[in-house]
XYZ file of C-alpha atoms in Angstrom:
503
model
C -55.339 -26.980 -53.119
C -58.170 -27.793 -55.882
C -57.822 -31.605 -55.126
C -58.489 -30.736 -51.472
C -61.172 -28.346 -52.154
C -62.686 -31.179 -54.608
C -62.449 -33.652 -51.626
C -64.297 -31.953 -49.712
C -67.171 -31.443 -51.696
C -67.364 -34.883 -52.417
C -67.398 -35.462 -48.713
C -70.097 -33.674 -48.303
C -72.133 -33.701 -51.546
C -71.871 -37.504 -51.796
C -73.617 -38.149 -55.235
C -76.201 -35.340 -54.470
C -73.370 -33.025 -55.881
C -73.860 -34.129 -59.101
C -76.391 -33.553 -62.083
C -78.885 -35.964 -63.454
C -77.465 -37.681 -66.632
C -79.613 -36.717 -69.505
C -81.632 -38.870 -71.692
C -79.709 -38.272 -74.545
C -79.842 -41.546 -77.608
C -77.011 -44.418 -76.662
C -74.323 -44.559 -79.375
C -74.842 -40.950 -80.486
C -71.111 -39.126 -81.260
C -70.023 -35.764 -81.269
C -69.698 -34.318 -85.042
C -65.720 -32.950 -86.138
C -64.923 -30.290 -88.188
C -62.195 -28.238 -89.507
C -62.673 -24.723 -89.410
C -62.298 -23.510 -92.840
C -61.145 -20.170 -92.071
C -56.982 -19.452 -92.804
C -53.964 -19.090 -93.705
C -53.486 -22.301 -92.586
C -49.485 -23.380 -92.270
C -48.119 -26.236 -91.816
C -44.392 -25.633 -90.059
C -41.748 -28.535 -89.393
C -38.556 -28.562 -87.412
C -35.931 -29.874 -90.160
C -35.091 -33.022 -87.526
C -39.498 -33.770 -87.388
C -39.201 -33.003 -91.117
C -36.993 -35.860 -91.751
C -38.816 -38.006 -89.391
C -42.188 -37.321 -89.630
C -42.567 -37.145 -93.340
C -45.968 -39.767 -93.284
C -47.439 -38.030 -90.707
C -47.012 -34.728 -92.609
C -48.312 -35.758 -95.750
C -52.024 -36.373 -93.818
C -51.299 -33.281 -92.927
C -50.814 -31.905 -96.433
C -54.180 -33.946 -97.654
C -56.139 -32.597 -94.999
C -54.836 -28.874 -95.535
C -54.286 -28.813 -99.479
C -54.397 -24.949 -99.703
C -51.898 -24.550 -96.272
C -48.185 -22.935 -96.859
C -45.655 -25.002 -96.059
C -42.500 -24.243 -94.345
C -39.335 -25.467 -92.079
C -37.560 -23.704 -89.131
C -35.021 -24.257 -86.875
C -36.410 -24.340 -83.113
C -33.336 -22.546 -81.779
C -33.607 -19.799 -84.141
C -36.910 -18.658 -83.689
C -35.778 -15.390 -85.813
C -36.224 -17.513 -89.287
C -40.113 -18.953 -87.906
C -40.969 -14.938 -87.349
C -40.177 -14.200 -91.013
C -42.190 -17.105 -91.796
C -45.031 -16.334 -90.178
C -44.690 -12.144 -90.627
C -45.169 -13.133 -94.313
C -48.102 -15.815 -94.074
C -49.507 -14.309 -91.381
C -51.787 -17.205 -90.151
C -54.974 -18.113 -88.765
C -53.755 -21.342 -87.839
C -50.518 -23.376 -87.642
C -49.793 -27.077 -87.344
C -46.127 -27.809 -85.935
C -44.691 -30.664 -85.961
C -41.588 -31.602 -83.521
C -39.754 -33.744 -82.342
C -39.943 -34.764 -78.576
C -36.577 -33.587 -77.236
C -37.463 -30.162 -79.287
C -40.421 -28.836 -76.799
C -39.910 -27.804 -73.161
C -41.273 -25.264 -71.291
C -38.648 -22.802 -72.670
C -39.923 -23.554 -76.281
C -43.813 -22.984 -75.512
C -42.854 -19.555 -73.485
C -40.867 -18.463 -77.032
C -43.478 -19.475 -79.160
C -46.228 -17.961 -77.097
C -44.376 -14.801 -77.351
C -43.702 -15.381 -80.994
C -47.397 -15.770 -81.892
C -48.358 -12.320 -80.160
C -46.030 -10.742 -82.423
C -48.047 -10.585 -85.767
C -49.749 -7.471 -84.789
C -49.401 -4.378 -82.321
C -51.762 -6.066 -79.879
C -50.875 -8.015 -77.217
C -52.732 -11.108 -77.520
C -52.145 -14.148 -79.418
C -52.640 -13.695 -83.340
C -51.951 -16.836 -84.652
C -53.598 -20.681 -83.489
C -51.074 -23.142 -82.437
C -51.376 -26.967 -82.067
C -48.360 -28.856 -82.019
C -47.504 -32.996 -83.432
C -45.347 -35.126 -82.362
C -45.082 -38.826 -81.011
C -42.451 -41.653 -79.513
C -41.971 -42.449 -82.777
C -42.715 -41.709 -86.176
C -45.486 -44.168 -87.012
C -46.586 -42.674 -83.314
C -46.644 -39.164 -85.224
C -48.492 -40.786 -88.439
C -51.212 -42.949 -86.249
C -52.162 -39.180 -84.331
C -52.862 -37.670 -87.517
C -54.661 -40.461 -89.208
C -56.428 -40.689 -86.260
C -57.778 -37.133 -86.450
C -58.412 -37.839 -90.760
C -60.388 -40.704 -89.697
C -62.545 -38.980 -87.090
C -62.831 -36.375 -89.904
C -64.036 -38.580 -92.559
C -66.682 -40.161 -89.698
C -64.459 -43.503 -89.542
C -63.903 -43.881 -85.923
C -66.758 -41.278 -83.933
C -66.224 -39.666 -80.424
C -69.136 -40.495 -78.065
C -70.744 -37.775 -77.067
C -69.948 -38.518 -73.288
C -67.331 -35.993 -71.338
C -65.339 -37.836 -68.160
C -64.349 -35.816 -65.476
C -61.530 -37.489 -63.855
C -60.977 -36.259 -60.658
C -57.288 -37.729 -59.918
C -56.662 -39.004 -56.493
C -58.149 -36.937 -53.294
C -57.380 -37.509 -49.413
C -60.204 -39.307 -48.417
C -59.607 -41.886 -45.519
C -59.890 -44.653 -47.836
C -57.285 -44.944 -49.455
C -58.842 -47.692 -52.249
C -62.341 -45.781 -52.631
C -63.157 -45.396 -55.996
C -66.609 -43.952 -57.294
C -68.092 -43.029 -60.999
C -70.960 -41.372 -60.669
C -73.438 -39.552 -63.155
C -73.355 -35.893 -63.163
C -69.704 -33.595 -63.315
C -70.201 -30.998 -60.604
C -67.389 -28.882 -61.741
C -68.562 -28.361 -65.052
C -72.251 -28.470 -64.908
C -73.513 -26.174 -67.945
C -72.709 -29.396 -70.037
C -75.051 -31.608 -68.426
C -78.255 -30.415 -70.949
C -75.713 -31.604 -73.920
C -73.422 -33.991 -73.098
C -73.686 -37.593 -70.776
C -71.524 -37.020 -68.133
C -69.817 -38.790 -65.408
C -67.171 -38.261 -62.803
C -64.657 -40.645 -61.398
C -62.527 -39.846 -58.153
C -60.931 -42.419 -55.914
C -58.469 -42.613 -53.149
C -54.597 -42.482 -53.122
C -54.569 -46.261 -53.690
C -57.945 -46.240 -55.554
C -57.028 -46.929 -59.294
C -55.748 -50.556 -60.425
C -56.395 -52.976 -63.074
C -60.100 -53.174 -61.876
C -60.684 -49.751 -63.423
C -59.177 -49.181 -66.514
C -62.166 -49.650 -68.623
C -64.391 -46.646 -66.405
C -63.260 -44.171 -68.980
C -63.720 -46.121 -72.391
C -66.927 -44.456 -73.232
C -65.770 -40.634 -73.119
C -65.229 -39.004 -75.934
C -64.356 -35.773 -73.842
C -61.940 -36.790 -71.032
C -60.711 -34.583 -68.491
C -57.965 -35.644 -66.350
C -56.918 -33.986 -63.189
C -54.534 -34.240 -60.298
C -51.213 -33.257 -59.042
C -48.821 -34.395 -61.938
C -45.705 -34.865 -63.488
C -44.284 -35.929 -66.939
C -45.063 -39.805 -65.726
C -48.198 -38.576 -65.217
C -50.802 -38.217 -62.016
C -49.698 -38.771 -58.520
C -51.476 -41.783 -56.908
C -53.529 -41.969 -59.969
C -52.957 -42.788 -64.020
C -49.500 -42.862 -64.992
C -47.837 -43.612 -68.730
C -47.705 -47.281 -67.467
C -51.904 -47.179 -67.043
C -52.555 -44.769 -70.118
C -51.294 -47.059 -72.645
C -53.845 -50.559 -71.283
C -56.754 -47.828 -70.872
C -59.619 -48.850 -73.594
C -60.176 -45.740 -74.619
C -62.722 -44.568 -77.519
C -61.538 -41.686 -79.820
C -61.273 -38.940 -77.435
C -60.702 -35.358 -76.787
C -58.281 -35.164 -73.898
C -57.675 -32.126 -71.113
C -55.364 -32.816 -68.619
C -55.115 -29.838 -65.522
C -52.030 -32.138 -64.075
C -48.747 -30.630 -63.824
C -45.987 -31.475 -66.200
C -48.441 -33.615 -68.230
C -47.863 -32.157 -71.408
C -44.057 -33.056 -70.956
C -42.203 -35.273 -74.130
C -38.845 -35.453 -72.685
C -37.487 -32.088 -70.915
C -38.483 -31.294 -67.478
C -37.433 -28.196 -64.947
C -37.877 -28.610 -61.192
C -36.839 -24.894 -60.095
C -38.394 -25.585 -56.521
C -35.153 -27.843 -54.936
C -34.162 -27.823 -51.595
C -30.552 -26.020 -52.827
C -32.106 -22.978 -54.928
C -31.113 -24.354 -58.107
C -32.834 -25.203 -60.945
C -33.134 -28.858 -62.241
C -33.221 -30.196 -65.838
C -34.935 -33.742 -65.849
C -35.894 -35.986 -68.733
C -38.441 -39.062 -69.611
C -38.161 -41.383 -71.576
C -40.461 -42.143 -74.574
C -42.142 -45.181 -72.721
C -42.472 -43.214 -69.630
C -43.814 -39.932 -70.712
C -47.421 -39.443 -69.981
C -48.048 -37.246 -72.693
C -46.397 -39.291 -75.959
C -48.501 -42.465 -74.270
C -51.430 -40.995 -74.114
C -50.969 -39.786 -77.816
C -50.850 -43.610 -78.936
C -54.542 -44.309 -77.405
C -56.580 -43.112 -79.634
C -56.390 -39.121 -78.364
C -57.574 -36.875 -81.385
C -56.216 -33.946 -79.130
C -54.570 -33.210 -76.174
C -54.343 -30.060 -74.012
C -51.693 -30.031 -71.336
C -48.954 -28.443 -69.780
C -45.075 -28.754 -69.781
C -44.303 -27.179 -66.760
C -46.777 -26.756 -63.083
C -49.964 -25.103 -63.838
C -53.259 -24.962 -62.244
C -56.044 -27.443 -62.342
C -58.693 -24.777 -62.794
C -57.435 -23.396 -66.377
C -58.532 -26.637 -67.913
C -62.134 -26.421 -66.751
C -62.331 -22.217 -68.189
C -60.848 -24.389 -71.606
C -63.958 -26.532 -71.154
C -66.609 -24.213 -70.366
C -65.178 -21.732 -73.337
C -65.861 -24.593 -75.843
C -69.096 -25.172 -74.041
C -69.941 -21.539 -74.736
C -68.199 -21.064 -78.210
C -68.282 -23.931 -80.199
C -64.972 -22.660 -81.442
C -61.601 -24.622 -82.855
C -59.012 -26.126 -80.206
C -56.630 -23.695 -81.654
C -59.137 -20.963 -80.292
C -59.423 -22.757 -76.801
C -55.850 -22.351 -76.310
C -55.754 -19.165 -77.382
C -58.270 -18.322 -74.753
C -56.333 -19.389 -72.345
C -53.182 -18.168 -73.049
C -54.808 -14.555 -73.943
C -55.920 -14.845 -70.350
C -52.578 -14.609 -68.957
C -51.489 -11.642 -71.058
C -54.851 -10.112 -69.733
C -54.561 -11.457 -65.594
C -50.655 -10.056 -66.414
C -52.646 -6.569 -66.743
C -52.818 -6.904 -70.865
C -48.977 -7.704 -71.183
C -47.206 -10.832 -71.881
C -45.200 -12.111 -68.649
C -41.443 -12.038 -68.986
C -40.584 -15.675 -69.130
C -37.356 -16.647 -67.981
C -35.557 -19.279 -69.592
C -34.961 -22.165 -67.179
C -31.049 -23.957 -67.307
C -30.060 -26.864 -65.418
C -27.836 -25.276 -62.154
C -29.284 -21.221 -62.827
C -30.691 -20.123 -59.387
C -34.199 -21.040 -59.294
C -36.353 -17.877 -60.359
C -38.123 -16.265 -57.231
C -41.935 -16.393 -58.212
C -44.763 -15.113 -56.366
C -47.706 -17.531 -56.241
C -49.011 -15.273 -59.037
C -46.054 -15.770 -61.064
C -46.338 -19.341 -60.715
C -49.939 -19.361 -61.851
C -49.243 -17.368 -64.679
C -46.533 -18.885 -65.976
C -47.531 -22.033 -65.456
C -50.864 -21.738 -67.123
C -48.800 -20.091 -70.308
C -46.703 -23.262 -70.586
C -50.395 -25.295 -71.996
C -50.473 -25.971 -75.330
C -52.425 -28.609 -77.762
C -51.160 -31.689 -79.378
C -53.811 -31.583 -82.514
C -54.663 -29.786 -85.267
C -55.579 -26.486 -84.646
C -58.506 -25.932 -86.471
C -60.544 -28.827 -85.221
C -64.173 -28.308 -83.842
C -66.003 -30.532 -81.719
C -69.655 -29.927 -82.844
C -71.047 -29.952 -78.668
C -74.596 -27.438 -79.297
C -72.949 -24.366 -77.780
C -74.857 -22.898 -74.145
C -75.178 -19.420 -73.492
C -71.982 -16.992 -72.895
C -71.270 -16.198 -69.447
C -72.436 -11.917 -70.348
C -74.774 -10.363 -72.486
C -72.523 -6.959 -73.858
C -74.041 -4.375 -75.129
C -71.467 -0.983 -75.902
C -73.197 2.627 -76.709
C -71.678 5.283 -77.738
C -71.721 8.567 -75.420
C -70.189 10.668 -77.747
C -67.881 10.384 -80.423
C -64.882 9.508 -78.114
C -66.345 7.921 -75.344
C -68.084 4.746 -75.076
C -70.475 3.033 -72.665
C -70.013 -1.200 -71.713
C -72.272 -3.003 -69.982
C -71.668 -6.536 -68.952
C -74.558 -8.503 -67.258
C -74.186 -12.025 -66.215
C -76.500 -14.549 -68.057
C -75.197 -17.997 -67.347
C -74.844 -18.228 -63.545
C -74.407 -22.274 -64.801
C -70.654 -21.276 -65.990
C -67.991 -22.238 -63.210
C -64.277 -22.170 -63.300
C -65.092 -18.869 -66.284
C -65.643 -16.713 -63.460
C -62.481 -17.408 -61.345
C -59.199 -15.645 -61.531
C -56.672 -18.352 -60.464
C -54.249 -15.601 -61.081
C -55.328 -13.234 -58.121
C -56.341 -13.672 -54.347
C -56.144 -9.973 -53.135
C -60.105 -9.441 -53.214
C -60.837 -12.731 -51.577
C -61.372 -13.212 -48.081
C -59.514 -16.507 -47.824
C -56.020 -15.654 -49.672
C -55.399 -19.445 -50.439
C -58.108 -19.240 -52.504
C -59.190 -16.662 -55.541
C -60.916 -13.742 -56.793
C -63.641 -13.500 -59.158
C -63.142 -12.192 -62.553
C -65.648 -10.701 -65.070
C -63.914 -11.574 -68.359
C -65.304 -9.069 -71.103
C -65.146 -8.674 -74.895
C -66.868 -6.230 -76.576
C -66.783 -5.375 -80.028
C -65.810 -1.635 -80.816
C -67.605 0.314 -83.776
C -65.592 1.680 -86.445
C -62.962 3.404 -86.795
C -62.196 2.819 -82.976
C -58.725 2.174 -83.675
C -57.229 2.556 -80.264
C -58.241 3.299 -76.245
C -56.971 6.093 -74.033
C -58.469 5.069 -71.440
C -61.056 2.231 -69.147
C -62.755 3.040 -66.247
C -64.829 0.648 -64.296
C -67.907 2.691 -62.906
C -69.739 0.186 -61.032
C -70.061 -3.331 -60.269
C -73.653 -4.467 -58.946
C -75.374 -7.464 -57.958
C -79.177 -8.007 -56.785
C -79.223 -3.914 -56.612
C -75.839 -3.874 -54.084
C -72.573 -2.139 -55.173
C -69.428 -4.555 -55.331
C -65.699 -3.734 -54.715
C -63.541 -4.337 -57.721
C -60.320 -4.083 -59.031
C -59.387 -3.065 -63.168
C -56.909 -5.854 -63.599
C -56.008 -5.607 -67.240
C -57.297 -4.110 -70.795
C -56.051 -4.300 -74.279
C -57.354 -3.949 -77.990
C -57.461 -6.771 -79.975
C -57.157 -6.174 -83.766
C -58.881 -9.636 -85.566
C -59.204 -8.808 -89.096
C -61.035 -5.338 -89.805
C -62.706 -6.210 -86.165
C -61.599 -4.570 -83.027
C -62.135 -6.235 -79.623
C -61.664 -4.937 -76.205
C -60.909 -7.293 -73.650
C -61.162 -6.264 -70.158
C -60.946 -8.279 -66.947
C -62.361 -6.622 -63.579
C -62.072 -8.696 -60.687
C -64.695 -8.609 -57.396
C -64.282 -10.309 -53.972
C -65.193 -13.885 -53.263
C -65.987 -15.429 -49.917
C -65.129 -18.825 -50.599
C -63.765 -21.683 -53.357
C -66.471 -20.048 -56.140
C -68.655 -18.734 -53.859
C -68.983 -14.346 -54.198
C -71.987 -12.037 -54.435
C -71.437 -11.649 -58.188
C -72.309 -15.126 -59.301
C -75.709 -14.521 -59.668
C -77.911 -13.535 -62.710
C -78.030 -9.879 -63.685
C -74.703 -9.265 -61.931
C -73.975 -5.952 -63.982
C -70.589 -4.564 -64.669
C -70.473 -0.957 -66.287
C -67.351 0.557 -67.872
C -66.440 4.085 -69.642
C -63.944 3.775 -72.267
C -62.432 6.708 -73.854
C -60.051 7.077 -76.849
């Protein structure tokens, strides 16, 4: 549906859809970081243990103060101990291939919500692992290097369309600008790439070597895009030292796959091979970090991931967090129930919203955790501002400041508000910071929703309390009609939302 929607636009847009490239100096780079904030752990599966023990020990140098630890991936049980008594900021985990699946993420996803009494994710998650172990070792010297300012990441961001239906079928275009993610273009050179179903051979492999932020998008599997870049392509690609996001299906995949959409009702296991598998190639050319998914997802999640660094200036560990806290909130400020998927089990019966949901909670990053990519952060999408009434109740108020954001202000979760159902909502996303001693909320009312003086409709779709440290967050998500692919009345600067909360 994106891919078509993106077609379109194109179509029509032609190269006026995109931004003017900035003047920005040639050969500047994007500054890395570690975030310096812990506990920082470094976990190991006994088999990656055994296998991975160079790649750990970079690790180890780069974290000298981390706890160190093994588990067992089928006995999650042992890893909750481990991390009930560390209780972490940030973990690094490294696994073997055949040891992640979608089934594993959904586990640890729950697992990593359950270091508190809130329901959101407590602890920072990026995962290592490679076709081999010098594979394993090269990924983590890689990211030491770009640490120590040895190799540098231009400070250029790719948007990769993937493949779209236009009539010729060999079209290919790069062109200045990224449409879909415009609030970069005042920080970042950027450039966008799309291209017919036939559109991407050996004449192109070099139109992405200058990006140190590369998005890739398309419909996908664990070989990689269809009609587009596959694990054959991603290894010849001259890539510089890059931050990856890939919005494909199945991209994040190292060698267990479910299909649970057949045309007998059951549910398939399928595997890749190490040569194959988009997601261990891409990990050999010189990706510092990868964010992808091991089972379908949505190709809008990935640009929210971009456009919450571009607001933050947080860690990767953080970006993932975002978006997997924005599941537990679109799920109304629960975690999903996640069923675990066996080769011959009836396929599950998901709604389109299930899909989405679950989908988008099988992402994960291959990286350290706690790296930040230095990009000048832009404004957040709301100014908040919370007064007290009295001493139990509290006034929020929301009001839109960066009309630039995109993707932020779409629930991919939800169509019930829009006028076209095969599209989405819109979503006001809001985290306010409670005084103390608010330890807990009774209750959240939404009392209006306004934009250029005119009352919207809108839907409470989830709250919860978030307990970070001695600092108490309410998250909230509201969502308001749209009347086309991010089109609504609400986009627009000053869009207000007001909410009463009560304890």
């Amino acid at each position: 549906m994106v891919r078509a929607v993106i077609a379109v636009l194109l179509l029509v847009g032609g190269l006026h859809a995109f931004a003017a490239v900035p003047h920005l100096p040639i050969g500047s780079s994007l500054k890395i970081r570690l975030d310096a904030r812990g506990p920082y752990l470094i976990l190991a599966t006994k088999e990656a243990a055994r296998s991975y023990q160079e790649a750990i020990a970079v690790a180890r140098a780069l974290h000298p103060q981390a706890e160190n630890a093994l588990f067992a991936p089928e006995d999650l049980a042992g890893a909750q101990r481990i991390l009930a008594r560390v209780r972490p900021r940030y973990a690094l985990v490294f696994i073997k291939p055949e040891e992640l699946d979608a089934n594993f993420a959904w586990k640890w996803l729950a697992l990593t919500t359950h270091l508190n009494e809130d329901p959101f994710v407590d602890m920072r998650t990026g995962f290592i692992t490679g076709a081999t172990p010098h594979a394993a070792a090269d990924f983590m010297r890689r990211t030491r290097a770009a640490l120590e300012g040895k190799i540098l990441l231009p400070d250029t961001l790719i948007d990769n369309l993937g493949p779209n239906d236009s009539p010729d079928k060999k079209a290919f275009m790069k062109a200045p600008g990224a449409f879909m993610i415009p609030v970069l273009a005042d920080r970042l050179k950027l450039f966008t790439i799309s291209h017919g179903k036939a559109g991407f051979g050996k004449a192109h492999l070099d139109s992405m070597k200058e990006a140190g932020i590369l998005h890739l998008g398309g419909h996908g599997t664990a070989h990689g895009t269809d009609d587009g870049i596959d694990a054959g392509h991603i290894l010849r690609l001259p890539l510089a030292p890059c931050i990856v996001f890939s919005g494909a299906c199945c991209t994040g995949v190292t060698r267990r796959w479910f299909d649970q959409w057949t045309s007998n009702g059951q549910t398939e296991e399928n595997s890749v091979s190490p040569s194959q598998s988009f997601c261990l190639s891409l990990l050999q050319n010189h990706a510092v970090a990868y964010l992808a998914s091991l089972h379908p997802d949505h190709g809008i999640p990935v640009y929210q991931e971009m456009e919450y660094l571009a607001y933050t200036g947080c860690s990767l560990g953080d970006v993932i967090k975002h978006t997997q806290d924005g599941v537990i909130l679109a799920s109304g400020g629960k975690l999903p129930v996640f069923e675990q998927l066996a080769a011959g089990m009836p396929a599950p019966v998901w709604t389109q919203t299930d899909m989405m949901l679950k989908g988008t909670a099988s992402r994960v990053l291959f990286g350290d955790p706690a790296l930040i990519v230095a990009v000048p952060p832009c404004a957040p999408p709301f100014r908040v501002t919370v007064r007290p009434l009295s001493a139990n109740v509290l006034k929020i108020k929301a009001v839109l400041i960066n009309a630039r954001l995109l993707s932020t202000f779409t629930d991919t979760y939800h169509a019930d508000l829009s006028s076209d159902h095969t599209l989405f909502d819109d979503r006001a996303l809001i985290v306010a910071v409670l005084p103390p001693g608010w330890k807990a909320v009774r209750h959240v009312q939404v009392l209006s929703v306004t934009a250029k003086g005119r009352a919207l409709p809108h839907r409470l779709v989830g709250n919860a309390l978030e307990t970070d440290g001695q600092e108490r967050r309410l998250q909230i998500q509201v969502d308001v009609p749209t009347k086309g692919f991010m089109q609504s009345a609400f986009r627009t600067l000053g869009a207000t939302v007001v909410l009463k909360v009560t304890h």
